[in-house]
Amino acid sequence: MSNAPSLALNGVHLEYPDGTGTINALDSVDLSVRPGQLAAIVGPSGSGKSSLLAVASTLIRPDSGSVGIGGVDVTRLSERARAALRREKLGIVFQQPNLLASLNAVEQLLISAQLRGESAKTARQRAIGLLDLVGLADCAGKRPHQLSGGQRQRVNIARALIGAPDVLLVDEPTAALDHERGAAIMRLLRKVTDEFQVAAVMVTHDIEFAALADSTAEMRDGRLTALAAA
Ligand code: ADP
Ligand code: MG
């Protein structure tokens, strides 16, 4: 197991235009996450947490600073190279499980696997294995409307893992869930971080959930400050 960070943000600045001025969404943000490490980010609404994930996921290029994924500064890559890197190295779980209404759980995962050019048989076996791992062994044939909110979020997490990512980015996975289901999702994220040795970043509004993380940092007005380290 490598101990080099899989994800490393250094001095990241990001501004959004706002009327005649700008909003400082990220201000000198540093963050480093190693394989098997679960990093929690807490902080109030509007503080820049989702912006941090957007930059880490290569979806937004920061105005300055570097974003290293597997030792490569992705801010220097072309759009096409960043899209390839997202497919190969990143698993992204957005706040809303944006599942396709007409597909069952296993098919949601297969779409992502096929984008990566896997054979249908291998992909199906891995998809079923992942659904089992996230506690949905009995739900492979169910479509989103037949699943609970927590189950949909589990499909979302399994889908993010189908490409065997090095880095897993998760934005407020418990926002739409009650406390007990939210806690179960947090335990699942801890488990998949350990099992797949991903470098995981999880944004949560509930500081209590950060207890399962290896490190916690707080975002305020675009500035990230470490709260605790393992
Ligand atoms: P959080 O996820 O912590 O709620 P965000 O990263 O979504 O915070 O937002 C940080 C700040 O940037 C907020 O002031 C928000 O209004 C602003 N913001 C977010 N996205 C955009 C955008 N696409 N354009 C302009 N401002 C944005
Ligand atoms: Mg957000």
PDB file of C-alpha atoms and ligand atoms in Angstrom:
ATOM      1  CA  MET A   1       0.000   0.000   0.000  1.00  0.00           C
ATOM      2  CA  SER A   2       1.382   3.349  -1.014  1.00  0.00           C
ATOM      3  CA  ASN A   3       1.474   6.047   1.605  1.00  0.00           C
ATOM      4  CA  ALA A   4       1.685   8.893  -0.898  1.00  0.00           C
ATOM      5  CA  PRO A   5      -1.489  10.973  -1.011  1.00  0.00           C
ATOM      6  CA  SER A   6      -3.918   9.923  -3.745  1.00  0.00           C
ATOM      7  CA  LEU A   7      -5.477  13.367  -3.565  1.00  0.00           C
ATOM      8  CA  ALA A   8      -3.568  16.551  -2.782  1.00  0.00           C
ATOM      9  CA  LEU A   9      -4.930  20.086  -3.018  1.00  0.00           C
ATOM     10  CA  ASN A  10      -2.386  22.828  -2.501  1.00  0.00           C
ATOM     11  CA  GLY A  11      -3.134  26.537  -2.211  1.00  0.00           C
ATOM     12  CA  VAL A  12      -6.384  26.234  -4.106  1.00  0.00           C
ATOM     13  CA  HIS A  13      -8.286  29.437  -4.891  1.00  0.00           C
ATOM     14  CA  LEU A  14     -11.657  29.568  -6.584  1.00  0.00           C
ATOM     15  CA  GLU A  15     -13.817  32.615  -7.248  1.00  0.00           C
ATOM     16  CA  TYR A  16     -17.267  32.842  -8.760  1.00  0.00           C
ATOM     17  CA  PRO A  17     -18.526  35.997 -10.440  1.00  0.00           C
ATOM     18  CA  ASP A  18     -21.218  37.642  -8.325  1.00  0.00           C
ATOM     19  CA  GLY A  19     -22.860  40.688  -9.860  1.00  0.00           C
ATOM     20  CA  THR A  20     -20.139  43.284 -10.235  1.00  0.00           C
ATOM     21  CA  GLY A  21     -17.857  41.518  -7.721  1.00  0.00           C
ATOM     22  CA  THR A  22     -16.739  37.983  -6.953  1.00  0.00           C
ATOM     23  CA  ILE A  23     -17.313  35.351  -4.269  1.00  0.00           C
ATOM     24  CA  ASN A  24     -14.237  33.720  -2.782  1.00  0.00           C
ATOM     25  CA  ALA A  25     -15.499  30.137  -2.743  1.00  0.00           C
ATOM     26  CA  LEU A  26     -12.109  28.547  -1.925  1.00  0.00           C
ATOM     27  CA  ASP A  27      -9.295  30.482  -0.281  1.00  0.00           C
ATOM     28  CA  SER A  28      -5.823  28.872   0.045  1.00  0.00           C
ATOM     29  CA  VAL A  29      -7.246  25.401   0.540  1.00  0.00           C
ATOM     30  CA  ASP A  30      -4.821  22.564   1.317  1.00  0.00           C
ATOM     31  CA  LEU A  31      -6.018  18.989   1.680  1.00  0.00           C
ATOM     32  CA  SER A  32      -4.178  15.721   1.429  1.00  0.00           C
ATOM     33  CA  VAL A  33      -5.765  12.262   1.577  1.00  0.00           C
ATOM     34  CA  ARG A  34      -3.936   8.925   1.511  1.00  0.00           C
ATOM     35  CA  PRO A  35      -5.215   5.489   0.439  1.00  0.00           C
ATOM     36  CA  GLY A  36      -7.526   4.062   3.088  1.00  0.00           C
ATOM     37  CA  GLN A  37      -8.021   7.468   4.728  1.00  0.00           C
ATOM     38  CA  LEU A  38     -11.480   8.929   5.244  1.00  0.00           C
ATOM     39  CA  ALA A  39     -11.383  12.728   5.520  1.00  0.00           C
ATOM     40  CA  ALA A  40     -14.488  14.514   6.774  1.00  0.00           C
ATOM     41  CA  ILE A  41     -15.289  18.112   5.834  1.00  0.00           C
ATOM     42  CA  VAL A  42     -17.822  19.940   7.974  1.00  0.00           C
ATOM     43  CA  GLY A  43     -19.036  23.523   7.812  1.00  0.00           C
ATOM     44  CA  PRO A  44     -22.089  25.716   7.332  1.00  0.00           C
ATOM     45  CA  SER A  45     -24.129  25.958   4.164  1.00  0.00           C
ATOM     46  CA  GLY A  46     -22.485  28.194   1.565  1.00  0.00           C
ATOM     47  CA  SER A  47     -19.008  27.807   3.075  1.00  0.00           C
ATOM     48  CA  GLY A  48     -17.482  26.139  -0.004  1.00  0.00           C
ATOM     49  CA  LYS A  49     -17.737  22.398   0.714  1.00  0.00           C
ATOM     50  CA  SER A  50     -19.319  21.442  -2.608  1.00  0.00           C
ATOM     51  CA  SER A  51     -16.921  23.756  -4.428  1.00  0.00           C
ATOM     52  CA  LEU A  52     -14.034  21.856  -2.868  1.00  0.00           C
ATOM     53  CA  LEU A  53     -15.460  18.575  -4.158  1.00  0.00           C
ATOM     54  CA  ALA A  54     -16.080  20.089  -7.605  1.00  0.00           C
ATOM     55  CA  VAL A  55     -12.421  21.103  -7.803  1.00  0.00           C
ATOM     56  CA  ALA A  56     -11.190  17.748  -6.427  1.00  0.00           C
ATOM     57  CA  SER A  57     -13.383  15.922  -8.941  1.00  0.00           C
ATOM     58  CA  THR A  58     -11.809  17.947 -11.804  1.00  0.00           C
ATOM     59  CA  LEU A  59     -15.234  19.287 -12.792  1.00  0.00           C
ATOM     60  CA  ILE A  60     -14.147  22.854 -11.990  1.00  0.00           C
ATOM     61  CA  ARG A  61     -10.640  24.186 -12.617  1.00  0.00           C
ATOM     62  CA  PRO A  62      -9.499  26.442  -9.765  1.00  0.00           C
ATOM     63  CA  ASP A  63      -8.208  29.957 -10.448  1.00  0.00           C
ATOM     64  CA  SER A  64      -4.904  29.017  -8.834  1.00  0.00           C
ATOM     65  CA  GLY A  65      -3.282  26.240  -6.849  1.00  0.00           C
ATOM     66  CA  SER A  66      -2.771  22.601  -7.723  1.00  0.00           C
ATOM     67  CA  VAL A  67      -4.985  19.527  -7.543  1.00  0.00           C
ATOM     68  CA  GLY A  68      -2.959  16.331  -7.541  1.00  0.00           C
ATOM     69  CA  ILE A  69      -4.595  13.002  -8.261  1.00  0.00           C
ATOM     70  CA  GLY A  70      -2.215  10.045  -8.172  1.00  0.00           C
ATOM     71  CA  GLY A  71       0.664  12.521  -8.348  1.00  0.00           C
ATOM     72  CA  VAL A  72      -0.592  14.297 -11.509  1.00  0.00           C
ATOM     73  CA  ASP A  73      -1.586  17.970 -11.336  1.00  0.00           C
ATOM     74  CA  VAL A  74      -4.973  17.799 -13.043  1.00  0.00           C
ATOM     75  CA  THR A  75      -5.281  21.583 -13.345  1.00  0.00           C
ATOM     76  CA  ARG A  76      -2.763  21.320 -16.204  1.00  0.00           C
ATOM     77  CA  LEU A  77      -4.641  18.651 -18.133  1.00  0.00           C
ATOM     78  CA  SER A  78      -6.958  19.163 -21.107  1.00  0.00           C
ATOM     79  CA  GLU A  79     -10.700  18.729 -20.689  1.00  0.00           C
ATOM     80  CA  ARG A  80     -10.504  15.398 -22.487  1.00  0.00           C
ATOM     81  CA  ALA A  81      -7.691  14.112 -20.276  1.00  0.00           C
ATOM     82  CA  ARG A  82      -9.584  15.190 -17.168  1.00  0.00           C
ATOM     83  CA  ALA A  83     -12.690  13.311 -18.315  1.00  0.00           C
ATOM     84  CA  ALA A  84     -10.582  10.167 -18.833  1.00  0.00           C
ATOM     85  CA  LEU A  85      -9.009  10.587 -15.405  1.00  0.00           C
ATOM     86  CA  ARG A  86     -12.445  10.970 -13.801  1.00  0.00           C
ATOM     87  CA  ARG A  87     -13.540   7.665 -15.337  1.00  0.00           C
ATOM     88  CA  GLU A  88     -10.385   5.838 -14.310  1.00  0.00           C
ATOM     89  CA  LYS A  89      -9.527   7.226 -10.902  1.00  0.00           C
ATOM     90  CA  LEU A  90     -12.509   8.939  -9.333  1.00  0.00           C
ATOM     91  CA  GLY A  91     -15.744   7.821  -7.753  1.00  0.00           C
ATOM     92  CA  ILE A  92     -18.189  10.658  -7.184  1.00  0.00           C
ATOM     93  CA  VAL A  93     -21.315  10.541  -5.013  1.00  0.00           C
ATOM     94  CA  PHE A  94     -23.409  13.657  -5.351  1.00  0.00           C
ATOM     95  CA  GLN A  95     -25.895  14.848  -2.774  1.00  0.00           C
ATOM     96  CA  GLN A  96     -28.884  13.692  -4.805  1.00  0.00           C
ATOM     97  CA  PRO A  97     -28.661  10.098  -6.024  1.00  0.00           C
ATOM     98  CA  ASN A  98     -29.200  10.896  -9.704  1.00  0.00           C
ATOM     99  CA  LEU A  99     -30.274   7.403 -10.680  1.00  0.00           C
ATOM    100  CA  LEU A 100     -32.045   6.687 -13.952  1.00  0.00           C
ATOM    101  CA  ALA A 101     -35.719   5.986 -13.294  1.00  0.00           C
ATOM    102  CA  SER A 102     -36.080   3.203 -15.859  1.00  0.00           C
ATOM    103  CA  LEU A 103     -33.109   1.101 -14.751  1.00  0.00           C
ATOM    104  CA  ASN A 104     -32.869  -1.384 -11.908  1.00  0.00           C
ATOM    105  CA  ALA A 105     -30.046  -1.263  -9.360  1.00  0.00           C
ATOM    106  CA  VAL A 106     -27.671  -3.594 -11.163  1.00  0.00           C
ATOM    107  CA  GLU A 107     -28.205  -1.770 -14.465  1.00  0.00           C
ATOM    108  CA  GLN A 108     -27.324   1.565 -12.823  1.00  0.00           C
ATOM    109  CA  LEU A 109     -23.907   0.088 -12.081  1.00  0.00           C
ATOM    110  CA  LEU A 110     -23.563  -1.607 -15.467  1.00  0.00           C
ATOM    111  CA  ILE A 111     -23.940   1.665 -17.355  1.00  0.00           C
ATOM    112  CA  SER A 112     -20.878   3.022 -15.577  1.00  0.00           C
ATOM    113  CA  ALA A 113     -18.968  -0.231 -16.080  1.00  0.00           C
ATOM    114  CA  GLN A 114     -19.729  -0.306 -19.801  1.00  0.00           C
ATOM    115  CA  LEU A 115     -18.465   3.254 -20.161  1.00  0.00           C
ATOM    116  CA  ARG A 116     -15.159   1.801 -19.060  1.00  0.00           C
ATOM    117  CA  GLY A 117     -15.241  -0.937 -21.681  1.00  0.00           C
ATOM    118  CA  GLU A 118     -15.560  -3.943 -19.378  1.00  0.00           C
ATOM    119  CA  SER A 119     -17.016  -7.179 -20.701  1.00  0.00           C
ATOM    120  CA  ALA A 120     -20.690  -7.626 -19.852  1.00  0.00           C
ATOM    121  CA  LYS A 121     -20.160 -10.787 -17.845  1.00  0.00           C
ATOM    122  CA  THR A 122     -17.347  -9.485 -15.633  1.00  0.00           C
ATOM    123  CA  ALA A 123     -19.175  -6.211 -15.139  1.00  0.00           C
ATOM    124  CA  ARG A 124     -22.373  -7.952 -14.030  1.00  0.00           C
ATOM    125  CA  GLN A 125     -20.511 -10.154 -11.552  1.00  0.00           C
ATOM    126  CA  ARG A 126     -18.752  -7.150 -10.055  1.00  0.00           C
ATOM    127  CA  ALA A 127     -21.958  -5.106  -9.947  1.00  0.00           C
ATOM    128  CA  ILE A 128     -23.779  -7.846  -8.051  1.00  0.00           C
ATOM    129  CA  GLY A 129     -20.819  -8.222  -5.691  1.00  0.00           C
ATOM    130  CA  LEU A 130     -20.849  -4.486  -4.979  1.00  0.00           C
ATOM    131  CA  LEU A 131     -24.601  -4.394  -4.359  1.00  0.00           C
ATOM    132  CA  ASP A 132     -24.095  -7.242  -1.909  1.00  0.00           C
ATOM    133  CA  LEU A 133     -21.303  -5.311  -0.180  1.00  0.00           C
ATOM    134  CA  VAL A 134     -23.477  -2.213   0.288  1.00  0.00           C
ATOM    135  CA  GLY A 135     -26.300  -4.329   1.751  1.00  0.00           C
ATOM    136  CA  LEU A 136     -28.531  -4.510  -1.320  1.00  0.00           C
ATOM    137  CA  ALA A 137     -28.167  -8.167  -2.289  1.00  0.00           C
ATOM    138  CA  ASP A 138     -31.954  -8.491  -2.555  1.00  0.00           C
ATOM    139  CA  CYS A 139     -32.471  -5.269  -4.491  1.00  0.00           C
ATOM    140  CA  ALA A 140     -30.521  -5.871  -7.708  1.00  0.00           C
ATOM    141  CA  GLY A 141     -33.730  -6.014  -9.769  1.00  0.00           C
ATOM    142  CA  LYS A 142     -35.444  -3.031  -8.156  1.00  0.00           C
ATOM    143  CA  ARG A 143     -35.856   0.331  -9.834  1.00  0.00           C
ATOM    144  CA  PRO A 144     -35.294   3.614  -7.948  1.00  0.00           C
ATOM    145  CA  HIS A 145     -38.976   4.140  -7.056  1.00  0.00           C
ATOM    146  CA  GLN A 146     -39.009   0.713  -5.384  1.00  0.00           C
ATOM    147  CA  LEU A 147     -36.083   1.667  -3.132  1.00  0.00           C
ATOM    148  CA  SER A 148     -35.971   3.807   0.007  1.00  0.00           C
ATOM    149  CA  GLY A 149     -33.866   6.984   0.148  1.00  0.00           C
ATOM    150  CA  GLY A 150     -31.145   5.159   2.069  1.00  0.00           C
ATOM    151  CA  GLN A 151     -31.149   2.291  -0.423  1.00  0.00           C
ATOM    152  CA  ARG A 152     -30.894   4.720  -3.337  1.00  0.00           C
ATOM    153  CA  GLN A 153     -27.895   6.324  -1.681  1.00  0.00           C
ATOM    154  CA  ARG A 154     -26.334   2.847  -1.316  1.00  0.00           C
ATOM    155  CA  VAL A 155     -26.811   2.223  -5.047  1.00  0.00           C
ATOM    156  CA  ASN A 156     -25.192   5.597  -5.641  1.00  0.00           C
ATOM    157  CA  ILE A 157     -22.170   4.581  -3.545  1.00  0.00           C
ATOM    158  CA  ALA A 158     -21.906   1.156  -5.224  1.00  0.00           C
ATOM    159  CA  ARG A 159     -22.043   2.852  -8.633  1.00  0.00           C
ATOM    160  CA  ALA A 160     -19.202   5.189  -7.644  1.00  0.00           C
ATOM    161  CA  LEU A 161     -17.096   2.127  -6.757  1.00  0.00           C
ATOM    162  CA  ILE A 162     -17.691   0.081  -9.918  1.00  0.00           C
ATOM    163  CA  GLY A 163     -14.677   1.596 -11.662  1.00  0.00           C
ATOM    164  CA  ALA A 164     -12.347   0.679  -8.741  1.00  0.00           C
ATOM    165  CA  PRO A 165     -11.496   4.355  -8.076  1.00  0.00           C
ATOM    166  CA  ASP A 166      -8.452   5.563  -6.138  1.00  0.00           C
ATOM    167  CA  VAL A 167     -10.341   8.585  -4.831  1.00  0.00           C
ATOM    168  CA  LEU A 168     -13.936   8.639  -3.572  1.00  0.00           C
ATOM    169  CA  LEU A 169     -15.678  12.020  -3.210  1.00  0.00           C
ATOM    170  CA  VAL A 170     -18.983  12.145  -1.353  1.00  0.00           C
ATOM    171  CA  ASP A 171     -21.160  15.231  -0.889  1.00  0.00           C
ATOM    172  CA  GLU A 172     -23.556  15.212   2.088  1.00  0.00           C
ATOM    173  CA  PRO A 173     -24.701  11.614   1.583  1.00  0.00           C
ATOM    174  CA  THR A 174     -26.978  11.788   4.612  1.00  0.00           C
ATOM    175  CA  ALA A 175     -28.690  15.109   3.876  1.00  0.00           C
ATOM    176  CA  ALA A 176     -32.016  13.534   2.890  1.00  0.00           C
ATOM    177  CA  LEU A 177     -31.948  10.756   5.511  1.00  0.00           C
ATOM    178  CA  ASP A 178     -33.038  10.464   9.128  1.00  0.00           C
ATOM    179  CA  HIS A 179     -30.305  10.132  11.719  1.00  0.00           C
ATOM    180  CA  GLU A 180     -30.263   6.365  11.968  1.00  0.00           C
ATOM    181  CA  ARG A 181     -30.128   5.821   8.205  1.00  0.00           C
ATOM    182  CA  GLY A 182     -27.534   8.560   7.925  1.00  0.00           C
ATOM    183  CA  ALA A 183     -25.371   6.835  10.530  1.00  0.00           C
ATOM    184  CA  ALA A 184     -25.673   3.549   8.608  1.00  0.00           C
ATOM    185  CA  ILE A 185     -24.485   5.277   5.417  1.00  0.00           C
ATOM    186  CA  MET A 186     -21.522   6.687   7.339  1.00  0.00           C
ATOM    187  CA  ARG A 187     -20.583   3.218   8.588  1.00  0.00           C
ATOM    188  CA  LEU A 188     -20.808   1.981   5.004  1.00  0.00           C
ATOM    189  CA  LEU A 189     -18.428   4.723   3.826  1.00  0.00           C
ATOM    190  CA  ARG A 190     -15.977   3.737   6.563  1.00  0.00           C
ATOM    191  CA  LYS A 191     -16.227   0.109   5.442  1.00  0.00           C
ATOM    192  CA  VAL A 192     -15.683   0.779   1.732  1.00  0.00           C
ATOM    193  CA  THR A 193     -12.759   3.116   2.500  1.00  0.00           C
ATOM    194  CA  ASP A 194     -11.080   0.295   4.432  1.00  0.00           C
ATOM    195  CA  GLU A 195     -12.038  -2.488   2.054  1.00  0.00           C
ATOM    196  CA  PHE A 196     -11.017  -0.767  -1.190  1.00  0.00           C
ATOM    197  CA  GLN A 197      -8.289   1.451   0.304  1.00  0.00           C
ATOM    198  CA  VAL A 198      -9.709   4.489  -1.479  1.00  0.00           C
ATOM    199  CA  ALA A 199      -8.744   7.991  -0.432  1.00  0.00           C
ATOM    200  CA  ALA A 200     -12.177   9.269   0.598  1.00  0.00           C
ATOM    201  CA  VAL A 201     -13.434  12.799   1.188  1.00  0.00           C
ATOM    202  CA  MET A 202     -16.858  13.124   2.707  1.00  0.00           C
ATOM    203  CA  VAL A 203     -18.758  16.331   3.228  1.00  0.00           C
ATOM    204  CA  THR A 204     -21.230  16.246   6.100  1.00  0.00           C
ATOM    205  CA  HIS A 205     -23.279  18.844   7.919  1.00  0.00           C
ATOM    206  CA  ASP A 206     -23.419  16.596  10.983  1.00  0.00           C
ATOM    207  CA  ILE A 207     -20.192  16.813  13.007  1.00  0.00           C
ATOM    208  CA  GLU A 208     -21.221  13.712  14.913  1.00  0.00           C
ATOM    209  CA  PHE A 209     -20.710  11.652  11.755  1.00  0.00           C
ATOM    210  CA  ALA A 210     -17.150  12.914  11.514  1.00  0.00           C
ATOM    211  CA  ALA A 211     -16.276  10.611  14.434  1.00  0.00           C
ATOM    212  CA  LEU A 212     -15.860   7.734  11.962  1.00  0.00           C
ATOM    213  CA  ALA A 213     -13.353   9.704   9.890  1.00  0.00           C
ATOM    214  CA  ASP A 214      -9.552   9.688  10.216  1.00  0.00           C
ATOM    215  CA  SER A 215      -9.388  13.460   9.991  1.00  0.00           C
ATOM    216  CA  THR A 216     -11.854  16.313  10.188  1.00  0.00           C
ATOM    217  CA  ALA A 217     -11.544  19.777   8.741  1.00  0.00           C
ATOM    218  CA  GLU A 218     -13.931  22.687   8.940  1.00  0.00           C
ATOM    219  CA  MET A 219     -14.804  24.929   6.019  1.00  0.00           C
ATOM    220  CA  ARG A 220     -15.679  28.560   6.766  1.00  0.00           C
ATOM    221  CA  ASP A 221     -15.970  31.228   4.099  1.00  0.00           C
ATOM    222  CA  GLY A 222     -13.815  29.177   1.746  1.00  0.00           C
ATOM    223  CA  ARG A 223     -11.032  28.509   4.245  1.00  0.00           C
ATOM    224  CA  LEU A 224     -10.346  24.960   5.419  1.00  0.00           C
ATOM    225  CA  THR A 225      -8.975  24.401   8.922  1.00  0.00           C
ATOM    226  CA  ALA A 226      -8.012  21.021  10.390  1.00  0.00           C
ATOM    227  CA  LEU A 227      -9.954  20.113  13.529  1.00  0.00           C
ATOM    228  CA  ALA A 228      -8.491  16.734  14.397  1.00  0.00           C
ATOM    229  CA  ALA A 229      -6.057  14.279  12.899  1.00  0.00           C
ATOM    230  CA  ALA A 230      -5.679  10.560  13.454  1.00  0.00           C
TER     231      ALA A 230
HETATM  232  P1  ADP B   1     -21.541  24.516   0.487  1.00  0.00           P
HETATM  233  O1  ADP B   1     -21.451  23.247  -0.302  1.00  0.00           O
HETATM  234  O2  ADP B   1     -20.663  24.541   1.692  1.00  0.00           O
HETATM  235  O3  ADP B   1     -22.951  24.867   0.839  1.00  0.00           O
HETATM  236  P2  ADP B   1     -20.819  25.852  -2.021  1.00  0.00           P
HETATM  237  O4  ADP B   1     -19.486  25.369  -2.425  1.00  0.00           O
HETATM  238  O5  ADP B   1     -22.003  25.282  -2.720  1.00  0.00           O
HETATM  239  O6  ADP B   1     -20.980  25.722  -0.426  1.00  0.00           O
HETATM  240  O7  ADP B   1     -20.892  27.424  -2.213  1.00  0.00           O
HETATM  241  C1  ADP B   1     -19.862  28.316  -1.748  1.00  0.00           C
HETATM  242  C2  ADP B   1     -20.205  29.726  -2.151  1.00  0.00           C
HETATM  243  O8  ADP B   1     -20.138  29.844  -3.570  1.00  0.00           O
HETATM  244  C3  ADP B   1     -21.627  30.152  -1.769  1.00  0.00           C
HETATM  245  O9  ADP B   1     -21.582  31.517  -1.475  1.00  0.00           O
HETATM  246  C4  ADP B   1     -22.408  29.890  -3.025  1.00  0.00           C
HETATM  247  O10 ADP B   1     -23.535  30.746  -3.088  1.00  0.00           O
HETATM  248  C5  ADP B   1     -21.398  30.218  -4.104  1.00  0.00           C
HETATM  249  N1  ADP B   1     -21.586  29.430  -5.346  1.00  0.00           N
HETATM  250  C6  ADP B   1     -21.616  28.081  -5.441  1.00  0.00           C
HETATM  251  N2  ADP B   1     -21.719  27.688  -6.724  1.00  0.00           N
HETATM  252  C7  ADP B   1     -21.768  28.831  -7.468  1.00  0.00           C
HETATM  253  C8  ADP B   1     -21.862  29.117  -8.871  1.00  0.00           C
HETATM  254  N3  ADP B   1     -21.928  28.116  -9.772  1.00  0.00           N
HETATM  255  N4  ADP B   1     -21.880  30.399  -9.249  1.00  0.00           N
HETATM  256  C9  ADP B   1     -21.793  31.410  -8.346  1.00  0.00           C
HETATM  257  N5  ADP B   1     -21.695  31.215  -7.023  1.00  0.00           N
HETATM  258  C10 ADP B   1     -21.688  29.951  -6.579  1.00  0.00           C
HETATM  259 MG    MG B   2     -22.922  21.840  -0.745  1.00  0.00          MG
END
